[in-house]
Coordinates of C-alpha atoms and ligand atoms in Angstrom, one line a residue:
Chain A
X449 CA -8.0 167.6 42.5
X450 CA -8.0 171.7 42.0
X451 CA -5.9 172.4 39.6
X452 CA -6.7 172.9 35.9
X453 CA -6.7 169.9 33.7
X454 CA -5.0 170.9 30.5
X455 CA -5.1 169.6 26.9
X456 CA -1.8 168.5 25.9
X457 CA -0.1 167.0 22.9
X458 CA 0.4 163.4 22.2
X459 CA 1.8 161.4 19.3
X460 CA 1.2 157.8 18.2
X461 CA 4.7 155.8 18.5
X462 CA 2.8 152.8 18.7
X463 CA 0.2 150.3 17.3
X464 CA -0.9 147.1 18.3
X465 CA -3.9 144.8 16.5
X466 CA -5.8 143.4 19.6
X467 CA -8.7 142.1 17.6
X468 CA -9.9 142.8 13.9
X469 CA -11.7 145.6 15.2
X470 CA -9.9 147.1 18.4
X471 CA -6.3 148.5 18.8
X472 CA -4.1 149.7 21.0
X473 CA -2.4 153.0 20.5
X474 CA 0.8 153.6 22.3
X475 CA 1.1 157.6 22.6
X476 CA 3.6 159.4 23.5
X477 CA 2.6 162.5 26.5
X478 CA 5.3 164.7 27.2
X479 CA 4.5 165.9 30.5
X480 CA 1.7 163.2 31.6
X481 CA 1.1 163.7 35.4
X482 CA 0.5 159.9 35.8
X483 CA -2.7 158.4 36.8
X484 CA -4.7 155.6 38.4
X485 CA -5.5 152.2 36.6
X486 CA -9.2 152.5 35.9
X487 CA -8.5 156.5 35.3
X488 CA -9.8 157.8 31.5
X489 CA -8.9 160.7 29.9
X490 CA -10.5 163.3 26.8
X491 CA -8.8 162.8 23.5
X492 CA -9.6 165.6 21.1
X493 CA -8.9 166.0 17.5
X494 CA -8.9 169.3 14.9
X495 CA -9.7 169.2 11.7
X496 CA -8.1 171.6 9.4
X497 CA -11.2 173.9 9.2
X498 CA -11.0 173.9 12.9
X499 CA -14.1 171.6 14.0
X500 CA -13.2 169.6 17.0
X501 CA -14.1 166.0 18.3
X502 CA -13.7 164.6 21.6
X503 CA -13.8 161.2 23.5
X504 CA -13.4 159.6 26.3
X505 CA -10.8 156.3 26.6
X506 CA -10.1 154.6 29.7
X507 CA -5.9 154.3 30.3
X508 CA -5.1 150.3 29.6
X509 CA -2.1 150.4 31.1
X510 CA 0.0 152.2 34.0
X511 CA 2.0 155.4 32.7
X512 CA 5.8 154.2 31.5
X513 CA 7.3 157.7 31.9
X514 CA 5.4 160.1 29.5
X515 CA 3.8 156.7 27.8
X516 CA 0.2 156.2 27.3
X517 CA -1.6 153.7 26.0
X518 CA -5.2 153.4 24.7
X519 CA -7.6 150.6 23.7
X520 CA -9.7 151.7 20.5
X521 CA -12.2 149.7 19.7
X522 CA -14.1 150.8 16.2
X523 CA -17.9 151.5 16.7
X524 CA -19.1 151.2 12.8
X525 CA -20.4 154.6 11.7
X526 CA -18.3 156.8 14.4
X527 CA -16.6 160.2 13.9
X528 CA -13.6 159.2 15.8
X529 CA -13.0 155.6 16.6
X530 CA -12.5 154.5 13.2
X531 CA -10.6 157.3 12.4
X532 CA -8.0 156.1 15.0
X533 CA -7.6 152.8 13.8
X534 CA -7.6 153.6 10.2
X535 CA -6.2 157.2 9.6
X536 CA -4.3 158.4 12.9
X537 CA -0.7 157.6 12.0
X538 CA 2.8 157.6 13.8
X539 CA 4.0 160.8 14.9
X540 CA 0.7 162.4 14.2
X541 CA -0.1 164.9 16.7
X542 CA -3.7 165.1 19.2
X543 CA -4.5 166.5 22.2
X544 CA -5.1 164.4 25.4
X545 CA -6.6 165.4 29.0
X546 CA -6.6 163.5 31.8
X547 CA -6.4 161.8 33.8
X548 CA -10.2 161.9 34.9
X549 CA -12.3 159.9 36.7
X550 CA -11.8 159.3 40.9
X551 CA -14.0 156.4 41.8
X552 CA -14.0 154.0 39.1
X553 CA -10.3 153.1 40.3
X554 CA -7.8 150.3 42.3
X555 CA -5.2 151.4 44.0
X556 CA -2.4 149.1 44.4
X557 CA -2.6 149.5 48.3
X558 CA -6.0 147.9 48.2
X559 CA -5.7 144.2 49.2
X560 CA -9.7 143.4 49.5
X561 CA -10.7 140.8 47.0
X562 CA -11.3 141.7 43.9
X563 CA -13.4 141.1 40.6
X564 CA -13.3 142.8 37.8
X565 CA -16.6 142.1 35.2
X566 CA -16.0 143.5 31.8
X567 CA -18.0 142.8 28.8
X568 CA -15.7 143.5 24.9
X569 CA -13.8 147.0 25.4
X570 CA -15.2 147.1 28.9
X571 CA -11.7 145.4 29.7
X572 CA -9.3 147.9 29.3
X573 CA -9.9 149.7 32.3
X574 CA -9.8 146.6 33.9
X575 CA -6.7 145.8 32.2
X576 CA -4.9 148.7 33.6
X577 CA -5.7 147.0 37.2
X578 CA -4.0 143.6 36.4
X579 CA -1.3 145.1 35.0
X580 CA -0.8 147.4 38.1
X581 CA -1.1 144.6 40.4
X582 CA 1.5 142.8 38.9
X583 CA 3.9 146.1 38.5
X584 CA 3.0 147.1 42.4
X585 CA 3.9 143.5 43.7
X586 CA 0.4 143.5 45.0
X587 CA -0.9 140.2 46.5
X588 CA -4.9 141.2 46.0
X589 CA -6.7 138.3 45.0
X590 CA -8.2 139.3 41.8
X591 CA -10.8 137.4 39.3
X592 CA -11.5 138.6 36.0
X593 CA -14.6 137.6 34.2
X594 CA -14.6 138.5 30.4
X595 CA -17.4 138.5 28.5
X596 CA -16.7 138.7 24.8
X597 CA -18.7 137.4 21.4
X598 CA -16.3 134.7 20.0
X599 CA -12.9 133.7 21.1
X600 CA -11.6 136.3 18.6
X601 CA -12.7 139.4 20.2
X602 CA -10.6 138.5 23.2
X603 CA -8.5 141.8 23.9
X604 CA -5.0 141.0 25.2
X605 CA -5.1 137.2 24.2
X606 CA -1.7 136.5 25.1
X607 CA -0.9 138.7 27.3
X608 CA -4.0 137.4 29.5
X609 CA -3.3 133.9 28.9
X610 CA 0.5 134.1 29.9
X611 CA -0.7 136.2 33.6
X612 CA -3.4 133.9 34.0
X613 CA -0.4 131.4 34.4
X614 CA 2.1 133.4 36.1
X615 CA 0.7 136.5 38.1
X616 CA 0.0 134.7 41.3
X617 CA -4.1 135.4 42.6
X618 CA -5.2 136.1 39.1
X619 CA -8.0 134.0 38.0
X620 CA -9.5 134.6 34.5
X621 CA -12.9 133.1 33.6
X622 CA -14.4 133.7 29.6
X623 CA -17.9 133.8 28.5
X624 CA -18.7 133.8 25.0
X625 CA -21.8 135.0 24.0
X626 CA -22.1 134.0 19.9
X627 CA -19.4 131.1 19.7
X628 CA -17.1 129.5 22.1
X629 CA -13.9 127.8 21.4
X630 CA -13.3 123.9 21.5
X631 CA -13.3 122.4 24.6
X632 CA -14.8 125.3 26.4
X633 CA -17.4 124.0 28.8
X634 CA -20.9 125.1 27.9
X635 CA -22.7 127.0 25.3
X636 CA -22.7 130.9 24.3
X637 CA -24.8 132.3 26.8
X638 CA -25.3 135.9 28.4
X639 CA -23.3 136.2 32.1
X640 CA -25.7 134.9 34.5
X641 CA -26.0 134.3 38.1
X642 CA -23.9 131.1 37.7
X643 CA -20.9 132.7 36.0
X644 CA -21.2 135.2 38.5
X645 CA -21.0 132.6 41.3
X646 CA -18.5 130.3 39.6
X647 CA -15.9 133.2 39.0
X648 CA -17.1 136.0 41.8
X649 CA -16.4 136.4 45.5
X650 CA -19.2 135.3 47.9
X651 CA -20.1 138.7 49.5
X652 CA -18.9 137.6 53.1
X653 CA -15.8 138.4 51.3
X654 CA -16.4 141.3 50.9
X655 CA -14.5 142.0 47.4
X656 CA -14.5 145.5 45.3
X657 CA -16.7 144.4 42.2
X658 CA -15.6 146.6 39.1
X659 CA -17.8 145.6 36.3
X660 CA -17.3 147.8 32.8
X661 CA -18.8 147.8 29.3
X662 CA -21.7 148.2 27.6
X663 CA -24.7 149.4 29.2
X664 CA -27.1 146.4 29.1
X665 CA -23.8 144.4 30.1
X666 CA -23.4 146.8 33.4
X667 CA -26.9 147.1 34.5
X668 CA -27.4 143.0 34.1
X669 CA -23.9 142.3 36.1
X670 CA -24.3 145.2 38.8
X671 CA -27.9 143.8 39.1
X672 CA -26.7 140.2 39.7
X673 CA -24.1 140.9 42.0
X674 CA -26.3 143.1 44.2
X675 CA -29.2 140.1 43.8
X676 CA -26.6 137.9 45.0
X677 CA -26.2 139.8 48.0
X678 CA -23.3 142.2 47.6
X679 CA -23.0 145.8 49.0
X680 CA -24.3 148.1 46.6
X681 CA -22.0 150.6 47.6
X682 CA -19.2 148.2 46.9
X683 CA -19.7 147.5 43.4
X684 CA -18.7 150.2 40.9
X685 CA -19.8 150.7 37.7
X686 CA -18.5 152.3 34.4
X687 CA -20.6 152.3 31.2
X688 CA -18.9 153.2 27.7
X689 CA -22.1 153.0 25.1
X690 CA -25.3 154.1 24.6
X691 CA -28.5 152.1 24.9
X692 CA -30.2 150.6 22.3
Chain B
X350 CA -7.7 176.1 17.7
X351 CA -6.2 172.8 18.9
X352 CA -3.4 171.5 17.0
X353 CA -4.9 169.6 13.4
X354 CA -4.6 166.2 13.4
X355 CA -3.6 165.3 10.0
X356 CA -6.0 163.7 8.2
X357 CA -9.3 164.1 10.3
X358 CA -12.1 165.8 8.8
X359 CA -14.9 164.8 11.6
X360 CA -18.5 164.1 10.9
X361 CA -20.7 166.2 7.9
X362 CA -21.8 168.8 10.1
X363 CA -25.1 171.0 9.5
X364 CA -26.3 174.6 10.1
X365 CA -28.5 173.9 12.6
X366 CA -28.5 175.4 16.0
X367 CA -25.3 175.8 18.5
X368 CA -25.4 173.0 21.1
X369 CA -22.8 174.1 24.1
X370 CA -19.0 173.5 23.0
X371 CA -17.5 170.2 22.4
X372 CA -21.3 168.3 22.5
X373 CA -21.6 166.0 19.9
X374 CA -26.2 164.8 19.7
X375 CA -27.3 161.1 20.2
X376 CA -30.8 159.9 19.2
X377 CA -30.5 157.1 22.4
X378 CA -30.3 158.1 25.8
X379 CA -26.6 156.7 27.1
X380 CA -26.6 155.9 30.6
X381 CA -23.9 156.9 33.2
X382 CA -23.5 156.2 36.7
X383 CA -21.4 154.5 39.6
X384 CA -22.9 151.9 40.8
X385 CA -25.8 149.2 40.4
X386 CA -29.2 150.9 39.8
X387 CA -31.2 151.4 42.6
X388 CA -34.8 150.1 42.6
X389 CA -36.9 152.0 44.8
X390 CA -40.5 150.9 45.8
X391 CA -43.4 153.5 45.3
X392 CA -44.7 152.4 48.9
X393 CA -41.7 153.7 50.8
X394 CA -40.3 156.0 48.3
X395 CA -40.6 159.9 50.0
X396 CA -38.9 162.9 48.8
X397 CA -37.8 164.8 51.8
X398 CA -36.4 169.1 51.9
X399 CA -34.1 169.7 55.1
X400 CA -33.5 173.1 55.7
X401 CA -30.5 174.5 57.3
X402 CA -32.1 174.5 60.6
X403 CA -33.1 170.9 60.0
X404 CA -37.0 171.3 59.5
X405 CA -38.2 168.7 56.9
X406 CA -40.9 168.8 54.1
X407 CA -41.6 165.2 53.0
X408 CA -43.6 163.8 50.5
X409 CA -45.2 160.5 49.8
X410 CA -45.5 159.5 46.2
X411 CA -49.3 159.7 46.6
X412 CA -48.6 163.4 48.1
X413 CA -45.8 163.9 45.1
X414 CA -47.9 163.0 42.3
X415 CA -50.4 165.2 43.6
X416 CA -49.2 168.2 43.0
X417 CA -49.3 170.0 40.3
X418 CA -47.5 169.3 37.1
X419 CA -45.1 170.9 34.7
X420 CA -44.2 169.3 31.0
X421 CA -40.6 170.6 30.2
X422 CA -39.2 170.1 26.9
X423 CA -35.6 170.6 27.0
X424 CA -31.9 169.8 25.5
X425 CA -30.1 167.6 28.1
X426 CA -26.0 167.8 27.9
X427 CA -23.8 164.9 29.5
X428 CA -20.9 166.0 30.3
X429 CA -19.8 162.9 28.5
X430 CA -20.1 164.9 26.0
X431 CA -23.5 163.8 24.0
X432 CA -26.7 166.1 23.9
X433 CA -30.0 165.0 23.0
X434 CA -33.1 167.7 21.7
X435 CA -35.9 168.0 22.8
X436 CA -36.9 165.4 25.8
X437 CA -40.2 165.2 26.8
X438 CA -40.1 164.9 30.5
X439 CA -43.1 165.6 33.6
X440 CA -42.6 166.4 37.1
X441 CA -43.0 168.9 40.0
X442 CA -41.4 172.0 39.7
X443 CA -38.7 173.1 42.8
X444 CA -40.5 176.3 43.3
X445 CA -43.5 174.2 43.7
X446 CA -41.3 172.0 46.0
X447 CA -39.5 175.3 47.6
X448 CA -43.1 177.1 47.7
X449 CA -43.2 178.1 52.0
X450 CA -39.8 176.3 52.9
X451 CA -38.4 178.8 55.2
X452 CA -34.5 179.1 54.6
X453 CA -32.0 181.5 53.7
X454 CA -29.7 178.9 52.4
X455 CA -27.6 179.4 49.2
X456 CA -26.8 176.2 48.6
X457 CA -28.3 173.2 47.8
X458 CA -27.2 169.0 48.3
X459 CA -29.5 166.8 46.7
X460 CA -29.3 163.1 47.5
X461 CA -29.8 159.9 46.4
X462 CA -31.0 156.3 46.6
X463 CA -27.9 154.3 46.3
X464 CA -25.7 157.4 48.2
X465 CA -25.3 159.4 45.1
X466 CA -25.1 163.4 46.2
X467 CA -24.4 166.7 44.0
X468 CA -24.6 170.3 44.9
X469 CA -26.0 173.3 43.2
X470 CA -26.9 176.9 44.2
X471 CA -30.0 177.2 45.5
X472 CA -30.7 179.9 42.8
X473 CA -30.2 177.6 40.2
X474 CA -33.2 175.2 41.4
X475 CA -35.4 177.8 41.3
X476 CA -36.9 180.1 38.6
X477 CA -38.9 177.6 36.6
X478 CA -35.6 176.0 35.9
X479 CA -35.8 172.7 37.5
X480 CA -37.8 169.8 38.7
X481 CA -38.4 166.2 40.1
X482 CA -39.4 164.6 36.9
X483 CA -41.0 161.2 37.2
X484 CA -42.3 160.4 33.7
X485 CA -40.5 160.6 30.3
X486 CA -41.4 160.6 26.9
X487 CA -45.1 159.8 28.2
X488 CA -43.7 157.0 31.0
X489 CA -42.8 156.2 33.8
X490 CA -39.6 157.2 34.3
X491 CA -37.5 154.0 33.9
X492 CA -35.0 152.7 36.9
X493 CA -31.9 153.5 34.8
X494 CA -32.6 156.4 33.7
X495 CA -33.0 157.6 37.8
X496 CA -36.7 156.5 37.7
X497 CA -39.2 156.9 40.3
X498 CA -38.1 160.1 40.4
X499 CA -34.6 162.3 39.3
X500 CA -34.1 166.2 39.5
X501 CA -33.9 167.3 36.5
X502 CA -31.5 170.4 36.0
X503 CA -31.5 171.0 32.0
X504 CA -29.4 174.2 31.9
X505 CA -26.1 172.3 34.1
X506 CA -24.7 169.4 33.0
X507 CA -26.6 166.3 33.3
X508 CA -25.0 164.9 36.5
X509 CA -26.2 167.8 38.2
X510 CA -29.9 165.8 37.3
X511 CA -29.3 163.6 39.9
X512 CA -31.3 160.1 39.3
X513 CA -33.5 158.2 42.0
X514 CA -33.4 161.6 44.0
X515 CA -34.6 161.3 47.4
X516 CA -34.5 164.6 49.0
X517 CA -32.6 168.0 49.0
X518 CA -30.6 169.5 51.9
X519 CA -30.8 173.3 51.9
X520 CA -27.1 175.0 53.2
X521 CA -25.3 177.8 54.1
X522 CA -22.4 176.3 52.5
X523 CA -21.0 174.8 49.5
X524 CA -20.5 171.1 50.1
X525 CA -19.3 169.4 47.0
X526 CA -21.4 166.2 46.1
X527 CA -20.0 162.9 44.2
X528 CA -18.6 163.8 41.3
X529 CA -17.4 167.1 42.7
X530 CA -15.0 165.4 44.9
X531 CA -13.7 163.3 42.3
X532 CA -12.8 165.9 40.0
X533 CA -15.8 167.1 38.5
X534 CA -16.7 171.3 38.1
X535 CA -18.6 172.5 40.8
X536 CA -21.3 174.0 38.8
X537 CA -20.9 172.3 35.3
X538 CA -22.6 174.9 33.0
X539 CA -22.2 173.7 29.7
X540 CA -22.0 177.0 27.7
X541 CA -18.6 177.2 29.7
X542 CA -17.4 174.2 29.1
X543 CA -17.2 173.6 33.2
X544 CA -16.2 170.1 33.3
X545 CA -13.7 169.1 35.3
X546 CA -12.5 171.2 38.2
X547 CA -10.7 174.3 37.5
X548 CA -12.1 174.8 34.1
Ligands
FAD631 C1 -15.4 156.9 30.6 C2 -15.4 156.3 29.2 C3 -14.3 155.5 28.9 C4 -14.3 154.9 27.6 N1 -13.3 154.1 27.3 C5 -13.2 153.5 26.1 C6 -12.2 152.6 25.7 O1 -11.3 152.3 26.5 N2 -12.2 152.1 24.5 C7 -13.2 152.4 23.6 O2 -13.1 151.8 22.4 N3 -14.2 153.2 23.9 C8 -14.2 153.8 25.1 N4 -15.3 154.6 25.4 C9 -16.2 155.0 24.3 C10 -15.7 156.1 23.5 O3 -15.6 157.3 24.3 C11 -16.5 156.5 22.2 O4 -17.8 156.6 22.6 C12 -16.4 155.4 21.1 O5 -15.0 155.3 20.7 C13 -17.3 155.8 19.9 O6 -16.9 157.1 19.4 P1 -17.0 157.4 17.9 O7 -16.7 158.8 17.7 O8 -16.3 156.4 17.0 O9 -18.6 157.1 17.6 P2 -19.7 158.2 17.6 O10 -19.6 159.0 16.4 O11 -19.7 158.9 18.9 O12 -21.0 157.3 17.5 C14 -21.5 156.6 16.4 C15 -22.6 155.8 16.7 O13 -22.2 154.7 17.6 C16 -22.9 154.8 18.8 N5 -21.9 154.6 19.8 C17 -21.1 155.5 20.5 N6 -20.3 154.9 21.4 C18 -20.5 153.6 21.3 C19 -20.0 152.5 22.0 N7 -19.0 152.6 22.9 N8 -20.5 151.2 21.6 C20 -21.5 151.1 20.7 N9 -22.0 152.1 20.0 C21 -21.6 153.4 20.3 C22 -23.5 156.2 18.9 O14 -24.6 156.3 19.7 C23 -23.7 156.5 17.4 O15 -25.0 155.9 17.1 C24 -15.3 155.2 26.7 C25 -16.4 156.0 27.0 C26 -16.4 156.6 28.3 C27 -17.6 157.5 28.7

């Protein structure tokens, strides 16, 4: 990658309610060079003095011509997450860059196992790789453990529970960490060496481990996986938060 | 100016002074990096300098703690785009470090624990600018934050800081590191805004 990135202008055309607190914003990119599922880019916003804000939002989803779409999920007390969700309207201009980011990807021509960790908004990167499997034809077996609070905070309810069933080689597992739904085998817990087990690859498999979230999420995951016995090297890692 | 986004009026913002454009400053200390955290034992931990020619300095930890020791107070910028004032940090200086390491490199590749790499110009290691910093805020430094032992490179971006460094190849030539192939600024000086290539 050696040419420029530039800042380009976008527009909301779409918005979907994931969760009480996270949405998805369809944008529109005239121009959008296309990306990689697990690929972020820079949005930026001007305020009418001219003060600027920028952040980083992983791509949920495979370009549809100039489309885009984001995952927002509100952190109380931001500058720009909640304005997204509650202010950012349809046909409202900002500026996007992208895409970034040239390790924390799949690329359909991959067919190594794979699992994908994510902990609350640490799915939609991951997202974008289901949903590229499915649009590439690609036979990778992939396994998706979700770690989320309550059965509300699922991103992509449907959507996950209707590829679970039909994408071939996609296996989702939940862990709830404050409340699990009826019937869910178990109680709330942390991801631990047996989800890990129960939903993961053995390492003789050798899968590509793409675990994303929060920070304490990623350093626990990336530490269990490598305790377990796979390759550092072959388990990649995106954080999204601070630390506490 | 960018184009205004109706209706967005950012954060109250102060007087106080300039951080590099587009930085936004964080009280906690985010964490960013590719893979699982390396943990490195202080028994076999050694920081090594190859020159171009392929002599090597190394350094136990005993040897590495032994020298002598700077406190740097800095601002650190991610090019994630937080800052944070004012870290406390301790470690060994590269001149230090550099001190009777015959070279006439330009360039620099430091390297990791866990296969991380990232190049700088030799210049900009030395000067008093930069060190292997193994305590912060009066601690050890901790393993996710690159603890035993990271470079720390306050005037470049912060992945330019490598974490759990373990040694610094001296070159004739630019060789981009980890981030720099994947689409990161070579040098990543935050006053310019050098984040991703081209920039
Ligand atoms: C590569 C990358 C990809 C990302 N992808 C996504 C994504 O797909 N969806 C998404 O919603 N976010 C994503 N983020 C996080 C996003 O960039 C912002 O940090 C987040 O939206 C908060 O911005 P803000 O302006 O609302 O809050 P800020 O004003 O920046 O922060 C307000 C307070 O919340 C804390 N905070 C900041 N970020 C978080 C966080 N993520 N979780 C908890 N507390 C936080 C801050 O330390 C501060 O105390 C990604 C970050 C990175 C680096």
């Amino acid at each position: 990658m050696s040419a420029a990135l530039t800042w380009r202008v976008a527009r909301l055309v779409e918005r979907r309610v994931e969760t009480p607190t996270a949405q998805t914003l369809v944008l529109d990119a005239p121009g959008w060079p296309g990306h990689l599922p697990g690929q972020h880019l820079d949005v930026r916003l001007t305020a009418e003095d001219g003060y600027q804000a920028a952040r980083s939002y992983s791509l949920a989803a495979p370009a549809e011509g100039d489309r885009i779409a984001l995952t927002v999920q509100r952190v109380p007390d931001g500058e720009v997450s909640p304005y997204l969700i509650d202010v950012y309207a349809p046909g409202d201009p900002v500026e996007v860059r992208g895409p970034v980011g040239g390790w924390f990807v799949w690329r359909p021509e991959q067919d190594t196992p794979v699992l994908l960790a994510a902990g609350g908004s640490g799915v939609v990167p991951l997202m974008a790789m289901v949903r590229a499997r499915r649009a590439a034809g690609s036979r990778a077996p992939f396994r998706l453990l979700y770690s989320v609070r309550t059965p509300d905070d699922v991103f992509y309810a449907e959507e996950l529970r209707r590829r679970a069933r039909d994408d071939e080689g996609l296996d989702i597992a939940y862990v709830y960490t404050r409340r699990a739904p009826q019937g869910w085998d178990g109680e709330p817990h942390r991801v631990g060496p047996a989800d890990v087990t129960a939903t993961g690859w053995p390492p003789e498999n050798q899968p590509l481990c793409y675990v994303c979230g929060p920070t304490g999420f990623v350093e626990s995951v990336a530490d269990l996986l490598v305790g377990l016995g796979h390759q550092p090297a072959r388990v990649r890692t995106e954080r999204f938060g601070p630390t506490g | 100016m960018g184009i205004v986004t109706p209706g967005f009026q950012g954060r109250p913002r102060s007087a106080e002074p300039a951080l590099p454009p587009g930085q936004y400053l964080t009280e906690d200390f985010p964490v960013l990096s590719a893979g699982p955290t390396p943990k490195v034992p202080l028994d076999t931990w050694e920081f090594v300098i190859t020159t171009e020619t392929g002599e090597e300095v190394r350094w136990s930890w005993a040897e590495f703690t032994a020298l002598p020791q700077e406190t740097p107070t800095v601002d650190i910028h991610c090019v994630t785009r937080w800052s944070k004032r004012q870290t406390d940090w301790q470690g060994v200086s590269l001149d230090v470090l550099l001190d009777g390491v015959d070279t006439e490199a330009t360039y620099a590749l430091a390297h990791s624990y866990g296969g991380y790499t990232t190049n700088l110009p030799l210049a900009d290691l030395r000067g008093g600018r930069a060190w292997v910093a193994h305590r912060y805020s009066g601690r050890d430094l901790p393993p996710e934050h690159g603890g035993p032992a990271r470079l720390l490179v306050p005037h470049l971006y912060f992945w330019k800081s490598a974490k759990w460094v373990r040694g610094i190849r001296l070159k004739t030539m630019d060789e981009p590191g980890f981030w720099e192939t994947a689409g990161y600024h070579d040098y990543g000086d935050p006053w310019r805004e050098q984040r991703y290539a081209g920039d």
